[in-house]
Coordinates of C-alpha atoms and ligand atoms in Angstrom, one line a residue:
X1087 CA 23.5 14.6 18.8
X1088 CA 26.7 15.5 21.3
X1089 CA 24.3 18.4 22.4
X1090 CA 21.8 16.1 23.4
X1091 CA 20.8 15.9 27.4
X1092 CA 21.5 12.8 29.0
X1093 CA 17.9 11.3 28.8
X1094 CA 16.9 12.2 25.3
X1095 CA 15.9 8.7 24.2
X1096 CA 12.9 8.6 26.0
X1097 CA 12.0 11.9 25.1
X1098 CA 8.3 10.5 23.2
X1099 CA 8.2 10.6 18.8
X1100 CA 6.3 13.1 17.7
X1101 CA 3.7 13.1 15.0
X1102 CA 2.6 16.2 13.0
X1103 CA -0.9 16.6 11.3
X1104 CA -3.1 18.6 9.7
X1105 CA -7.2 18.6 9.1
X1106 CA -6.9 15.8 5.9
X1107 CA -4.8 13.4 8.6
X1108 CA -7.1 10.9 8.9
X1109 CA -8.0 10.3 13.0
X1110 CA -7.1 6.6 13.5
X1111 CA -3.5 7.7 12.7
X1112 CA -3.6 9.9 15.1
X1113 CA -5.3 7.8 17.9
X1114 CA -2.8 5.1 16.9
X1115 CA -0.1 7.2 17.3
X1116 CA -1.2 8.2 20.4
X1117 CA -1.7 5.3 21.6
X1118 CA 1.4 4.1 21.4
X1119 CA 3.3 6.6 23.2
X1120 CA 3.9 9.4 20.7
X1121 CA 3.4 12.9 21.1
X1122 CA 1.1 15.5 18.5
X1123 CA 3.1 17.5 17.4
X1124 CA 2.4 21.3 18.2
X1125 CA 3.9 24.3 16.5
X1126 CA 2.8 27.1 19.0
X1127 CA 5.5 25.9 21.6
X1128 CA 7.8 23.3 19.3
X1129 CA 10.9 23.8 17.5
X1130 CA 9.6 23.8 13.2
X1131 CA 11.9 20.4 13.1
X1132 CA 10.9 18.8 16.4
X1133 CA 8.6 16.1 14.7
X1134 CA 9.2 12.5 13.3
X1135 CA 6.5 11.7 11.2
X1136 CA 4.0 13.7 9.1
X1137 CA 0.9 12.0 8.0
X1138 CA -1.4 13.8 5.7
X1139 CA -3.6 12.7 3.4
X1140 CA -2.7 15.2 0.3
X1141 CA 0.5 15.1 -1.1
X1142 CA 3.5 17.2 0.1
X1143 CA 5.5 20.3 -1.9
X1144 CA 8.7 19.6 -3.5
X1145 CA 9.9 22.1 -0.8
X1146 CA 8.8 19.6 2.4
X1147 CA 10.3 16.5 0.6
X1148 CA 13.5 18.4 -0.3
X1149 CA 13.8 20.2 3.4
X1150 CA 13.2 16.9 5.3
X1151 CA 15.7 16.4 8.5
X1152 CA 17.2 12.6 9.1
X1153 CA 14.6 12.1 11.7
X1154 CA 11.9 13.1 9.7
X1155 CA 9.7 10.9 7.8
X1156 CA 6.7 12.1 5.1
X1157 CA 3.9 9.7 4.6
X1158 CA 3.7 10.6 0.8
X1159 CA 7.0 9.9 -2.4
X1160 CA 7.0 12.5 -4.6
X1161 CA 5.7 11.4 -7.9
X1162 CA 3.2 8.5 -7.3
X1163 CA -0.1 10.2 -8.1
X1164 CA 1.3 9.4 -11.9
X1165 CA 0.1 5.6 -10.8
X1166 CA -3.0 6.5 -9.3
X1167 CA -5.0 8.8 -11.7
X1168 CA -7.2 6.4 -13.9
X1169 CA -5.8 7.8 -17.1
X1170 CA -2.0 8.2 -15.8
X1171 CA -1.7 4.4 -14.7
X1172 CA -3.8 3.4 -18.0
X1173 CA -1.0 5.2 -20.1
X1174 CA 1.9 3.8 -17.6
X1175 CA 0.7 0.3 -18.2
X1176 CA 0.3 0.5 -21.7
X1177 CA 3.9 1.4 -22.4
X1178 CA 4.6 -1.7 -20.4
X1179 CA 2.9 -3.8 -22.5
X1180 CA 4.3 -2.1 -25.1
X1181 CA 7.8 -2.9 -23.8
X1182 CA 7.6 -6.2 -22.1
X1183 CA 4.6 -7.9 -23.8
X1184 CA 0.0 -8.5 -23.8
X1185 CA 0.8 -11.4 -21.7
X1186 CA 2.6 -10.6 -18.7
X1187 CA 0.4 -7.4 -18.3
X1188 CA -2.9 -8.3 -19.4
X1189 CA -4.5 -7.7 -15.4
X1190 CA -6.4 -4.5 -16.4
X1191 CA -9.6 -4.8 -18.6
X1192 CA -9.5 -3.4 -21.7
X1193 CA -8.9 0.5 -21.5
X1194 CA -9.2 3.6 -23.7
X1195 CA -8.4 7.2 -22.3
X1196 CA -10.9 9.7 -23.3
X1197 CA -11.1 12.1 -25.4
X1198 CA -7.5 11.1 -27.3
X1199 CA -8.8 7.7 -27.9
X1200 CA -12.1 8.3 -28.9
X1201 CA -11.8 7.1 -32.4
X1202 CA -9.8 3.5 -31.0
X1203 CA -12.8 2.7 -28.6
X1204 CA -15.6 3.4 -31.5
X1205 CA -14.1 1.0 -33.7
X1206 CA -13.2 -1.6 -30.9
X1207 CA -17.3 -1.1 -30.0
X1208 CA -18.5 -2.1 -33.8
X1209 CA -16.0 -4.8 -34.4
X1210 CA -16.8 -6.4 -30.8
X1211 CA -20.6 -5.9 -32.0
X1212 CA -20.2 -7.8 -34.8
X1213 CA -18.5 -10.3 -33.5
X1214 CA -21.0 -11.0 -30.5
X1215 CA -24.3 -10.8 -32.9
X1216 CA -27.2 -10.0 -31.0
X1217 CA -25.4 -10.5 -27.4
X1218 CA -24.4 -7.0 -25.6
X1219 CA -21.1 -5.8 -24.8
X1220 CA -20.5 -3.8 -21.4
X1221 CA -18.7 -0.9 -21.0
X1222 CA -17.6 1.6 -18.1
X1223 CA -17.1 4.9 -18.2
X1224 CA -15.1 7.1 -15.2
X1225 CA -13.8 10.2 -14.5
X1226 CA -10.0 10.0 -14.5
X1227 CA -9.6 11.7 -10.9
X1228 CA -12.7 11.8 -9.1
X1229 CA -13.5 8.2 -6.7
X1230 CA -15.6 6.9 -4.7
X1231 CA -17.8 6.2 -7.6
X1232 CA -18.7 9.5 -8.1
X1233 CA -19.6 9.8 -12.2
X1234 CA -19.5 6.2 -13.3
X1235 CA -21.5 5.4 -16.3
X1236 CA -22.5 1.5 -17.1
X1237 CA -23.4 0.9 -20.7
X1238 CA -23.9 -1.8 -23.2
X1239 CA -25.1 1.2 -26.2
X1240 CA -22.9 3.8 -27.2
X1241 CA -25.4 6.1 -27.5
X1242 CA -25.5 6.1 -23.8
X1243 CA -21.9 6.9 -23.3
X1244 CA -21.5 10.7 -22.3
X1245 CA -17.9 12.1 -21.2
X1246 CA -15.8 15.3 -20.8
X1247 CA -12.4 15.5 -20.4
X1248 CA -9.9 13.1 -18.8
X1249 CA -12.4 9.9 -18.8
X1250 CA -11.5 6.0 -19.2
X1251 CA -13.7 3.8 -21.2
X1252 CA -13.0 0.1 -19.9
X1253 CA -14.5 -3.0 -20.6
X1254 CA -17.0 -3.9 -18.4
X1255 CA -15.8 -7.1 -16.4
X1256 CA -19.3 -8.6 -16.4
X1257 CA -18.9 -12.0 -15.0
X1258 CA -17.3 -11.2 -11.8
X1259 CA -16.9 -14.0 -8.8
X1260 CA -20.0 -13.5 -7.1
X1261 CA -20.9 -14.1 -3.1
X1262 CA -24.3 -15.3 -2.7
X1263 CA -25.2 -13.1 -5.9
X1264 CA -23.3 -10.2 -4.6
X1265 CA -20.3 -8.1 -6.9
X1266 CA -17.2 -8.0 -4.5
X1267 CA -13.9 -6.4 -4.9
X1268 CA -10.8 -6.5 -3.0
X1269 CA -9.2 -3.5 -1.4
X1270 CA -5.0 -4.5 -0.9
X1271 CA -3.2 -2.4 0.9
X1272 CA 0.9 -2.1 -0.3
X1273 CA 2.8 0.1 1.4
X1274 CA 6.6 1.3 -0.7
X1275 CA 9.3 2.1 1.7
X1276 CA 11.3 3.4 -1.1
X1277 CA 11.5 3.1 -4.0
X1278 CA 15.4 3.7 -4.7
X1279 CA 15.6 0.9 -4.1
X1280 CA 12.5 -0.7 -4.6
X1281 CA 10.6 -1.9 -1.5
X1282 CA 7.6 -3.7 -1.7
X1283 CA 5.3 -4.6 1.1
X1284 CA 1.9 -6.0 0.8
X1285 CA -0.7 -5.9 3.8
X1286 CA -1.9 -9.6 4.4
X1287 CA -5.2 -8.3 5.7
X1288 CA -7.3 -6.0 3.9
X1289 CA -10.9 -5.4 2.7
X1290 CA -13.4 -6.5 1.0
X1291 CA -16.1 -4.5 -0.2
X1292 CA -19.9 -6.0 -1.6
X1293 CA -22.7 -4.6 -3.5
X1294 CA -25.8 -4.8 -1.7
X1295 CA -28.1 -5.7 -4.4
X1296 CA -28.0 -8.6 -6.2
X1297 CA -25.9 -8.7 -9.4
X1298 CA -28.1 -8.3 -12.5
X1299 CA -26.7 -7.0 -16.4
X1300 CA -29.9 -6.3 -17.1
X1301 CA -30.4 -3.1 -14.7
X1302 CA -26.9 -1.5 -15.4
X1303 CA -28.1 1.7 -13.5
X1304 CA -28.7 0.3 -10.2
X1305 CA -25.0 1.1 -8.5
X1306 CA -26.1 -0.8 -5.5
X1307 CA -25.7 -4.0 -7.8
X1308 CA -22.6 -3.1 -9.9
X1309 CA -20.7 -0.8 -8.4
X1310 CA -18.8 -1.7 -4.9
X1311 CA -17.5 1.1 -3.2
X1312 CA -19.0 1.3 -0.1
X1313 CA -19.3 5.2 0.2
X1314 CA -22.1 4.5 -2.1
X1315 CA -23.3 1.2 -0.8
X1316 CA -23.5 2.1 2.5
X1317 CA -26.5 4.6 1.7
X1318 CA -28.6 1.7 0.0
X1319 CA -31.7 0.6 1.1
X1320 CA -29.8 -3.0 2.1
X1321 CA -27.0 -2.1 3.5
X1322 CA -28.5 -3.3 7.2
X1323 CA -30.7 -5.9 6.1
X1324 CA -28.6 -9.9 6.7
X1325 CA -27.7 -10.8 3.1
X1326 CA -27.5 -14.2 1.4
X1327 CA -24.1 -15.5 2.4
X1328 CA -22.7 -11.6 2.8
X1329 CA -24.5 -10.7 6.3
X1330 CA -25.3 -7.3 7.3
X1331 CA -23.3 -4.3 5.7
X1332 CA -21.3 -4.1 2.7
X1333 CA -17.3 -5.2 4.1
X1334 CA -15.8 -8.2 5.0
X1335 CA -12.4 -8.4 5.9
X1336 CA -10.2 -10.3 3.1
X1337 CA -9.2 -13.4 5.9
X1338 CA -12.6 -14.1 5.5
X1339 CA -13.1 -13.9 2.1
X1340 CA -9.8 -16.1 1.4
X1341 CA -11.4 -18.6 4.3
X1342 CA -14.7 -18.7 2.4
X1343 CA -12.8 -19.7 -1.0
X1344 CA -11.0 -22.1 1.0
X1345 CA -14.4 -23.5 2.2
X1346 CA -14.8 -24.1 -1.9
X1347 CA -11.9 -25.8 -2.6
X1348 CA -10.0 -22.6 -4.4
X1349 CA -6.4 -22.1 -3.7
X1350 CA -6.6 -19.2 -2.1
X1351 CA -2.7 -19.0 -2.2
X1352 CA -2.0 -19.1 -5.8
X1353 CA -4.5 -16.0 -5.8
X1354 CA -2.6 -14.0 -3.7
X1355 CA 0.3 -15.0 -5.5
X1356 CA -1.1 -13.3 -8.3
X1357 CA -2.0 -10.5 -6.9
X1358 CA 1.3 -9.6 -5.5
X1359 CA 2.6 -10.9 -9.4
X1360 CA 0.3 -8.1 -9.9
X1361 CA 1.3 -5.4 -7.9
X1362 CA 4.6 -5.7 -8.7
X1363 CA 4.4 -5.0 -12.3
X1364 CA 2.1 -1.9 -11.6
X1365 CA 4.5 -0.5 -9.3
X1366 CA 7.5 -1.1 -11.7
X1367 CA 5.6 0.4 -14.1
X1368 CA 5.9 3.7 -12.3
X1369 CA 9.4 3.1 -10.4
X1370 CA 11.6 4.6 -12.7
X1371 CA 9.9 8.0 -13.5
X1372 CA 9.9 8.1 -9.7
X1373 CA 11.8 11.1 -8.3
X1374 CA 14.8 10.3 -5.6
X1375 CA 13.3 11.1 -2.5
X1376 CA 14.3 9.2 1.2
X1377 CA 12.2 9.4 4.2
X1378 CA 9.0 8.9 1.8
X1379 CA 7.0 6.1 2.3
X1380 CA 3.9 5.8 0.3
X1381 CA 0.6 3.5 0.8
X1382 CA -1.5 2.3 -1.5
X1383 CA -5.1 0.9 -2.3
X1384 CA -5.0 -1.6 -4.4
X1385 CA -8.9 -2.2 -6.2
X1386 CA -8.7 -5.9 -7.3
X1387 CA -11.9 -7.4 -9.0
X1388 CA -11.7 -11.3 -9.2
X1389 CA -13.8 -12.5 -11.7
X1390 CA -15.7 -16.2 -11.9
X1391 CA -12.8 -18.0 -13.8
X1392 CA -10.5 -16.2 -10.4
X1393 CA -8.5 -14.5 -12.3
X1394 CA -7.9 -10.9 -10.6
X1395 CA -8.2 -7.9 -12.3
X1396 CA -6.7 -4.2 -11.5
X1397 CA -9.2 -1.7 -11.2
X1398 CA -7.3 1.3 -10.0
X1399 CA -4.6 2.1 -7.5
X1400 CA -5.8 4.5 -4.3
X1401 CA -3.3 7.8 -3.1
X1402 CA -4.2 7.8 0.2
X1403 CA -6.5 4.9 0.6
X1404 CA -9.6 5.6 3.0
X1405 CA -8.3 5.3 6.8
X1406 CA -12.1 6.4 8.1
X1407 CA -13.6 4.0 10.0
X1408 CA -17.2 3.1 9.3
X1409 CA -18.5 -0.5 10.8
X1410 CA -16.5 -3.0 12.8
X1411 CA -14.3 -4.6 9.8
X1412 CA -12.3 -1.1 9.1
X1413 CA -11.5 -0.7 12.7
X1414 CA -10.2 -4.0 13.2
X1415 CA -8.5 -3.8 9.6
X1416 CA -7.6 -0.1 9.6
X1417 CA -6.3 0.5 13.2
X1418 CA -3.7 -2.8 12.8
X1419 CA -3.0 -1.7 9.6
X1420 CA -1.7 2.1 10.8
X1421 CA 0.0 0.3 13.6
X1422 CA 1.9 -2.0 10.9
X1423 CA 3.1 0.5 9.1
X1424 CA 4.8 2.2 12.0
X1425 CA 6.0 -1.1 12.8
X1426 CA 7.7 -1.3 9.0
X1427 CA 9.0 2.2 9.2
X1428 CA 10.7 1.1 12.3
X1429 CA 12.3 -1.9 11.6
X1430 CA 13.5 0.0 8.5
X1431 CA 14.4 2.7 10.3
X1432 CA 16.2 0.7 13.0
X1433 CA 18.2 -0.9 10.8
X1434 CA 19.6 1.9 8.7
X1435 CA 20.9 2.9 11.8
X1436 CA 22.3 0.1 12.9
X1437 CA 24.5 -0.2 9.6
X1438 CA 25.7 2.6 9.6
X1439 CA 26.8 2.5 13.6
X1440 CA 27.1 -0.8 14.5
X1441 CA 29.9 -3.2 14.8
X1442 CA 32.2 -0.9 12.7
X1443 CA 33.0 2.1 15.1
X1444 CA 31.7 4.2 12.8
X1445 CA 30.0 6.5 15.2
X1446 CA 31.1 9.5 14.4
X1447 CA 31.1 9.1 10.9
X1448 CA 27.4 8.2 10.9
X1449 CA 27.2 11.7 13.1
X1450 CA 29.0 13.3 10.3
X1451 CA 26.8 11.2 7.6
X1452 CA 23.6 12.6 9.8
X1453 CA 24.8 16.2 8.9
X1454 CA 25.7 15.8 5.5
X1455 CA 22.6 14.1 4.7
X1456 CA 20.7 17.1 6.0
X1457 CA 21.7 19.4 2.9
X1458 CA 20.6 17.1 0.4
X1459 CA 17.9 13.9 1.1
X1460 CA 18.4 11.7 4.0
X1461 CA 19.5 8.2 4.4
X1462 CA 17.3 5.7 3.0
X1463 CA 16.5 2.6 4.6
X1464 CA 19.1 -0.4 4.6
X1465 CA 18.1 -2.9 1.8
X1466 CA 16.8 -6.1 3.1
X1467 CA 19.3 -8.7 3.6
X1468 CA 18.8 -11.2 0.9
X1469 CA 18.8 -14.2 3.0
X1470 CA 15.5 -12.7 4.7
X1471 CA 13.8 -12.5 0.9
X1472 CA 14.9 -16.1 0.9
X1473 CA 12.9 -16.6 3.9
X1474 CA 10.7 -14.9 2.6
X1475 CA 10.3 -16.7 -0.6
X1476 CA 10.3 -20.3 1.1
X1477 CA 7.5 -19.0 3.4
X1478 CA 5.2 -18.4 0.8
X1479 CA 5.0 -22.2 0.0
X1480 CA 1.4 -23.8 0.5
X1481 CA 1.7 -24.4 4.1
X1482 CA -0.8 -24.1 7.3
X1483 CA 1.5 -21.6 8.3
X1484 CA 1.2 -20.2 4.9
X1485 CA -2.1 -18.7 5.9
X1486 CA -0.6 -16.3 8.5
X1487 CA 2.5 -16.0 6.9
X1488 CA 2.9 -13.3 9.1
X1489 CA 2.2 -14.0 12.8
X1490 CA 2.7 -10.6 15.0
X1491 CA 5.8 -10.7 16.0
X1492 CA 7.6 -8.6 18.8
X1493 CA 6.7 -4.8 17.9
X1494 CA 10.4 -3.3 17.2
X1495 CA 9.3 -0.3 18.3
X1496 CA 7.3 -1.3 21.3
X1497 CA 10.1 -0.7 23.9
X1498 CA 10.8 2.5 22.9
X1499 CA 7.0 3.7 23.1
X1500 CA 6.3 1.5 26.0
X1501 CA 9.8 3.4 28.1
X1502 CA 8.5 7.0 25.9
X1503 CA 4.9 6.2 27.5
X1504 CA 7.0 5.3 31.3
X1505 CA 8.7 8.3 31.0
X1506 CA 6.8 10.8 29.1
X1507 CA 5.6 12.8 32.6
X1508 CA 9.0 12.6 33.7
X1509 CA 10.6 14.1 30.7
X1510 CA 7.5 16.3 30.7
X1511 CA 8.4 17.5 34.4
X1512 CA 12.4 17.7 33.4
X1513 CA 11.5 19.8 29.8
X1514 CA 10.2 22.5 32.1
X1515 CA 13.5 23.0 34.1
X1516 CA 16.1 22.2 31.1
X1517 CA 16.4 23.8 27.7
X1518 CA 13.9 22.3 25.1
X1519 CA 15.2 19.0 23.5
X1520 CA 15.0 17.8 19.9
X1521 CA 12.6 15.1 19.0
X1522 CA 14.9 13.3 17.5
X1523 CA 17.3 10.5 19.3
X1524 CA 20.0 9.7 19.0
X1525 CA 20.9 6.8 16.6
X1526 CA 23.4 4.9 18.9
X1527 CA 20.8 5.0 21.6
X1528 CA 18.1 4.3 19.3
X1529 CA 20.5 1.1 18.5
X1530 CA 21.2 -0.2 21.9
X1531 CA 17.6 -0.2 22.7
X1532 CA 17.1 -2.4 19.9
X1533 CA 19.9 -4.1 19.5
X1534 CA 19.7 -5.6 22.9
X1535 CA 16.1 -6.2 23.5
X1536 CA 14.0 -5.6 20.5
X1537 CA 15.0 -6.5 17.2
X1538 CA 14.6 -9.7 16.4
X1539 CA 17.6 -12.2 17.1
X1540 CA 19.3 -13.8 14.5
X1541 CA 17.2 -16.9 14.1
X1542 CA 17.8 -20.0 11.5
X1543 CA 14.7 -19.0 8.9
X1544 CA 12.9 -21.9 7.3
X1545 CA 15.3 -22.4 4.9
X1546 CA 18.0 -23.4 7.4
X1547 CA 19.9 -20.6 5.6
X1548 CA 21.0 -18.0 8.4
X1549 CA 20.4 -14.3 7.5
X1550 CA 23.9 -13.0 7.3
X1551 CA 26.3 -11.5 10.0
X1552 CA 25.5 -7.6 9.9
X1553 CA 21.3 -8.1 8.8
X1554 CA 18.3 -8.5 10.2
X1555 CA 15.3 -10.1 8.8
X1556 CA 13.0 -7.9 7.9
X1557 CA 10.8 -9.8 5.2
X1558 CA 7.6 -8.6 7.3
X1559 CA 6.2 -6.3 10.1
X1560 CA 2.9 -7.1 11.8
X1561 CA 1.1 -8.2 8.9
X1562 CA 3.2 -6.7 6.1
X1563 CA 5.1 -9.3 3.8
X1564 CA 8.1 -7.9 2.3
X1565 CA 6.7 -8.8 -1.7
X1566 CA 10.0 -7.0 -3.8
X1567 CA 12.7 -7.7 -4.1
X1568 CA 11.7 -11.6 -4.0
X1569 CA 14.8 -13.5 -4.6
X1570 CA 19.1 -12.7 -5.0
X1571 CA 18.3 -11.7 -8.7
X1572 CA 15.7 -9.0 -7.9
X1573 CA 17.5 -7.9 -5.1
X1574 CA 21.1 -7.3 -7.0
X1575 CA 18.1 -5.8 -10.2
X1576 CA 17.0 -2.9 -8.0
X1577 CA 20.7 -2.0 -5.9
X1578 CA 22.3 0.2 -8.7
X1579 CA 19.4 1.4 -10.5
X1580 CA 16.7 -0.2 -11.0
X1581 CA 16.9 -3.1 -13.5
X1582 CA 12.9 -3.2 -14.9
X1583 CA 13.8 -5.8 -17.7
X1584 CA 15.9 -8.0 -15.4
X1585 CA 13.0 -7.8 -12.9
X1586 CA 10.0 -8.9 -15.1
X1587 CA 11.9 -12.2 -16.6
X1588 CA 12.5 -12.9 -12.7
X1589 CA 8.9 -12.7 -12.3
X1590 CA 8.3 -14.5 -15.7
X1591 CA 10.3 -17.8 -14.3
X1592 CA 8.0 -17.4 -11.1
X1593 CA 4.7 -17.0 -12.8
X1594 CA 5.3 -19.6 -15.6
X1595 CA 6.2 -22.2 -12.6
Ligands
LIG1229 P1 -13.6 5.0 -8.1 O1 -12.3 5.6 -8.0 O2 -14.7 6.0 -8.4 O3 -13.9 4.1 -6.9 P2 -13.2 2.5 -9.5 O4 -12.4 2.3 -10.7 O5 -12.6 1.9 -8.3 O6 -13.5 4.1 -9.4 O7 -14.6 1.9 -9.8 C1 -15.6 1.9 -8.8 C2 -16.3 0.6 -8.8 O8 -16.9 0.3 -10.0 C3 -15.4 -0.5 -8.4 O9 -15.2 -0.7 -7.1 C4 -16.1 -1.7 -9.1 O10 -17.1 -2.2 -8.3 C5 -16.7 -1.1 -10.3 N1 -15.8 -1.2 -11.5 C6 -14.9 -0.3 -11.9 N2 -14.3 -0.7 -13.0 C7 -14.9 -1.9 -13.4 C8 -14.7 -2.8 -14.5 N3 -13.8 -2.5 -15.4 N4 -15.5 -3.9 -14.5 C9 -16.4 -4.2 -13.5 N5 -16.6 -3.3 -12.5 C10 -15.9 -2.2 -12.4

């Protein structure tokens, strides 16, 4: 940092990619000021962010610089291969009870449960007499609804290895006779501690023929990812109620519940109930690992009594961008989550530098953090989950619970964007520069223009000296930790039994 040139701060962030990165990151990124990264004529270390979508070697996560940031944690593909987050959520159950985790059907993981599923098939038999029972079976890590079988007889089910046999959810909520399911996005800034943030917007993905159990081969009608939907013969044609396509963006869809008297915000407090006990299910097998940031896909189905149900959870949820509703969901989404990073980011910094003349121990904290795993983002100040919390109360408000506030990071791309020829023009006559800036420039920026102020939240409780609210960024909502007790559960390890009575208390109210 002390060899930095005088001008460094505006010197643009840098992104790195490779052929998975998914191109609305990169035109987001571009958009807002940032430079690609390119390692012909750049220093190995002179990037900020790396976005790709396969996961990362335990070599990049342990190498990473303080500047750095990967878009992937080590670990988390345990929660989103079928059979891994079947097992995961079983030993929860196990541990903590049916009835707080009863949100995925019915599941059995092929072959080892074989015998278990046959003998659940003849008892359920019996019981329902001459009605059928439905059944689906996947392969464990393919998607996109590649090798799904539908069946009611068992004679028709046909697997190899790594399968899961679920019960069928076969009364799902339907829109003008159309299967739907919800994609959430949930982005973890860490996970020691725990960081939950849940995307208010999202998707929501239809079946383009008409939902009917007795044609369980017709994909177009029971299956709704809409890699397969979008090649069906109705994709373009205006349906009932659903319109033209297969997506709708998940504002809609909670405004068209609205429309039919459903409390659309006891729903999504469900959901987030929901994601929270999936993603402590995983948490503490979780490797340490800072600088990791991890976004998920969330696959809700809602059924006709609206109770949600987990499908499966996404690595690297689609970014592509195929009709109207993912670019106007996808693009804010990728410029949230550089908004969140930020905010985290920010803040970390201005901890460890600010208001303590510390300086030069946060220099010296910078280096030592280099041989091991870098800093990880300052925890949220309590009284902000508080604000949090008290927003989520049915309100008008409640709806956008989280209006677009000023982009933290805006000034910085908007004077890296001003200034970019410049330091362009003054790179060619200087030696090179890092990528990186300095934190206590870095801080001034946002500590005198960007960052939000200290502000009284609705609570009338005022966050306290030292913190800044960050319960959401653009359209993320801070979901976990959600009150003191959750918070002080997930400092010093993380406190999984403390956590779910918490949630208990909340979901019993
Ligand atoms: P993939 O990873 O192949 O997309 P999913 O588990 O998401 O696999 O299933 C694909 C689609 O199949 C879902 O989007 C949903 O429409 C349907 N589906 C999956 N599981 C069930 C289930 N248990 N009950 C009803 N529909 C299901």
């Amino acid at each position: 940092m002390e060899d930095e040139a005088p001008g460094a701060a505006l010197k643009p962030l840098v992104f790195r990619v490779d052929e998975s990165t998914p191109g609305v990151v990169q035109s987001v990124l571009l958009e807002r000021g940032w430079d690609k990264f390119d390692e012909q004529c750049q220093d190995v270390e002179d990037w900020n962010l790396y976005w790709r979508s396969s996961s990362f070697r335990m070599a990049e996560y342990v190498n990473i610089k303080p500047w750095q940031r990967l878009n992937h944690h080590p670990g988390t593909t345990s929660l989103t291969r079928k059979d891994c987050l079947a097992k995961h959520l079983a030993h929860m159950r196990r541990l903590y009870g049916e009835s707080i985790y009863e949100f995925t059907p019915l599941t059995f993981i092929m072959p080892s449960d074989y015998t278990k599923f046959v003998a659940k098939y003849f008892k359920e038999k019996q019981d329902l007499g001459t009605k059928p029972s439905y059944w689906i079976c996947k392969p464990a890590k393919l998607s996109q609804g590649r090798g799904i079988i539908i069946f009611s007889d068992i004679r028709d089910l046909m697997f190899k290895d790594a399968y899961v046999v679920q019960k069928y959810i076969c009364n799902p909520l339907l829109v003008g006779r159309y299967k739907c399911d919800l994609r959430i996005y949930v982005c973890v800034t860490g996970f020691k501690p725990l960081t939950i943030y849940m995307y208010q917007e999202g998707l929501v993905r239809f079946a383009t023929e008409k939902f009917d159990l007795s044609n369980l081969e017709d994909y177009y009608s029971h299956l709704t990812n809409s890699s397969i939907n979008k090649l069906g013969a109705s994709y373009e044609k205006i349906k009932e109620v659903v319109g033209q396509g297969c997506k709708w963006t998940l504002s809609r869809f909670f405004s068209y519940l609205r429309n039919w008297d459903v409390d659309d915000l006891l729903l999504r407090r469900k959901i987030n109930h929901m994601v929270i006990l999936t993603v402590l299910a995983m948490a503490p097998s979780v490797p340490v690992a800072n600088n990791c940031f991890e976004l998920f896909g969330f696959d809700i189905l809602i059924d006709d009594n609206l109770k949600p149900w987990l499908l499966e959870v996404n690595y690297s949820p689609a970014l592509s961008l195929e009709c109207s509703t993912d670019v106007s969901v996808k693009r804010s989404l990728v410029h949230d989550i550089i908004e969140l990073l930020y905010l985290n980011g920010l803040r970390s910094e201005e901890k460890k530098c600010g208001r303590t003349s510390q300086g030069n121990a946060m220099v010296s904290q910078a280096r030592r953090s280099q041989q091991k795993l870098c800093a990880a983002p300052a925890p949220p100040s309590y009284a902000s989950l508080i604000q949090f919390a008290t927003c989520s109360k049915r309100s008008p408000a409640a709806q956008h619970m989280c209006p677009k506030h000023t982009r933290t990071s805006q000034l910085r791309e908007m004077l890296c964007r001003q200034n970019k020829l410049l330091t362009r023009e003054a790179a060619k006559s200087k030696p090179r520069l890092k990528a990186w800036h300095s934190p206590r420039k870095m801080l001034s920026l946002c500590a005198s223009q960007s960052l939000p102020r200290k502000t009284k939240g609705p609570t009338g409780i005022l966050p306290e000296a030292g913190n800044t609210p960050n319960n959401h960024a653009g359209n993320f909502v801070l979901i976990f930790p959600f009150n003191k007790a959750t918070f002080s559960a997930s400092r010093n390890g993380l406190n999984v039994k403390r956590i779910i009575q918490e949630l208990q208390k909340l979901m019993n109210k």
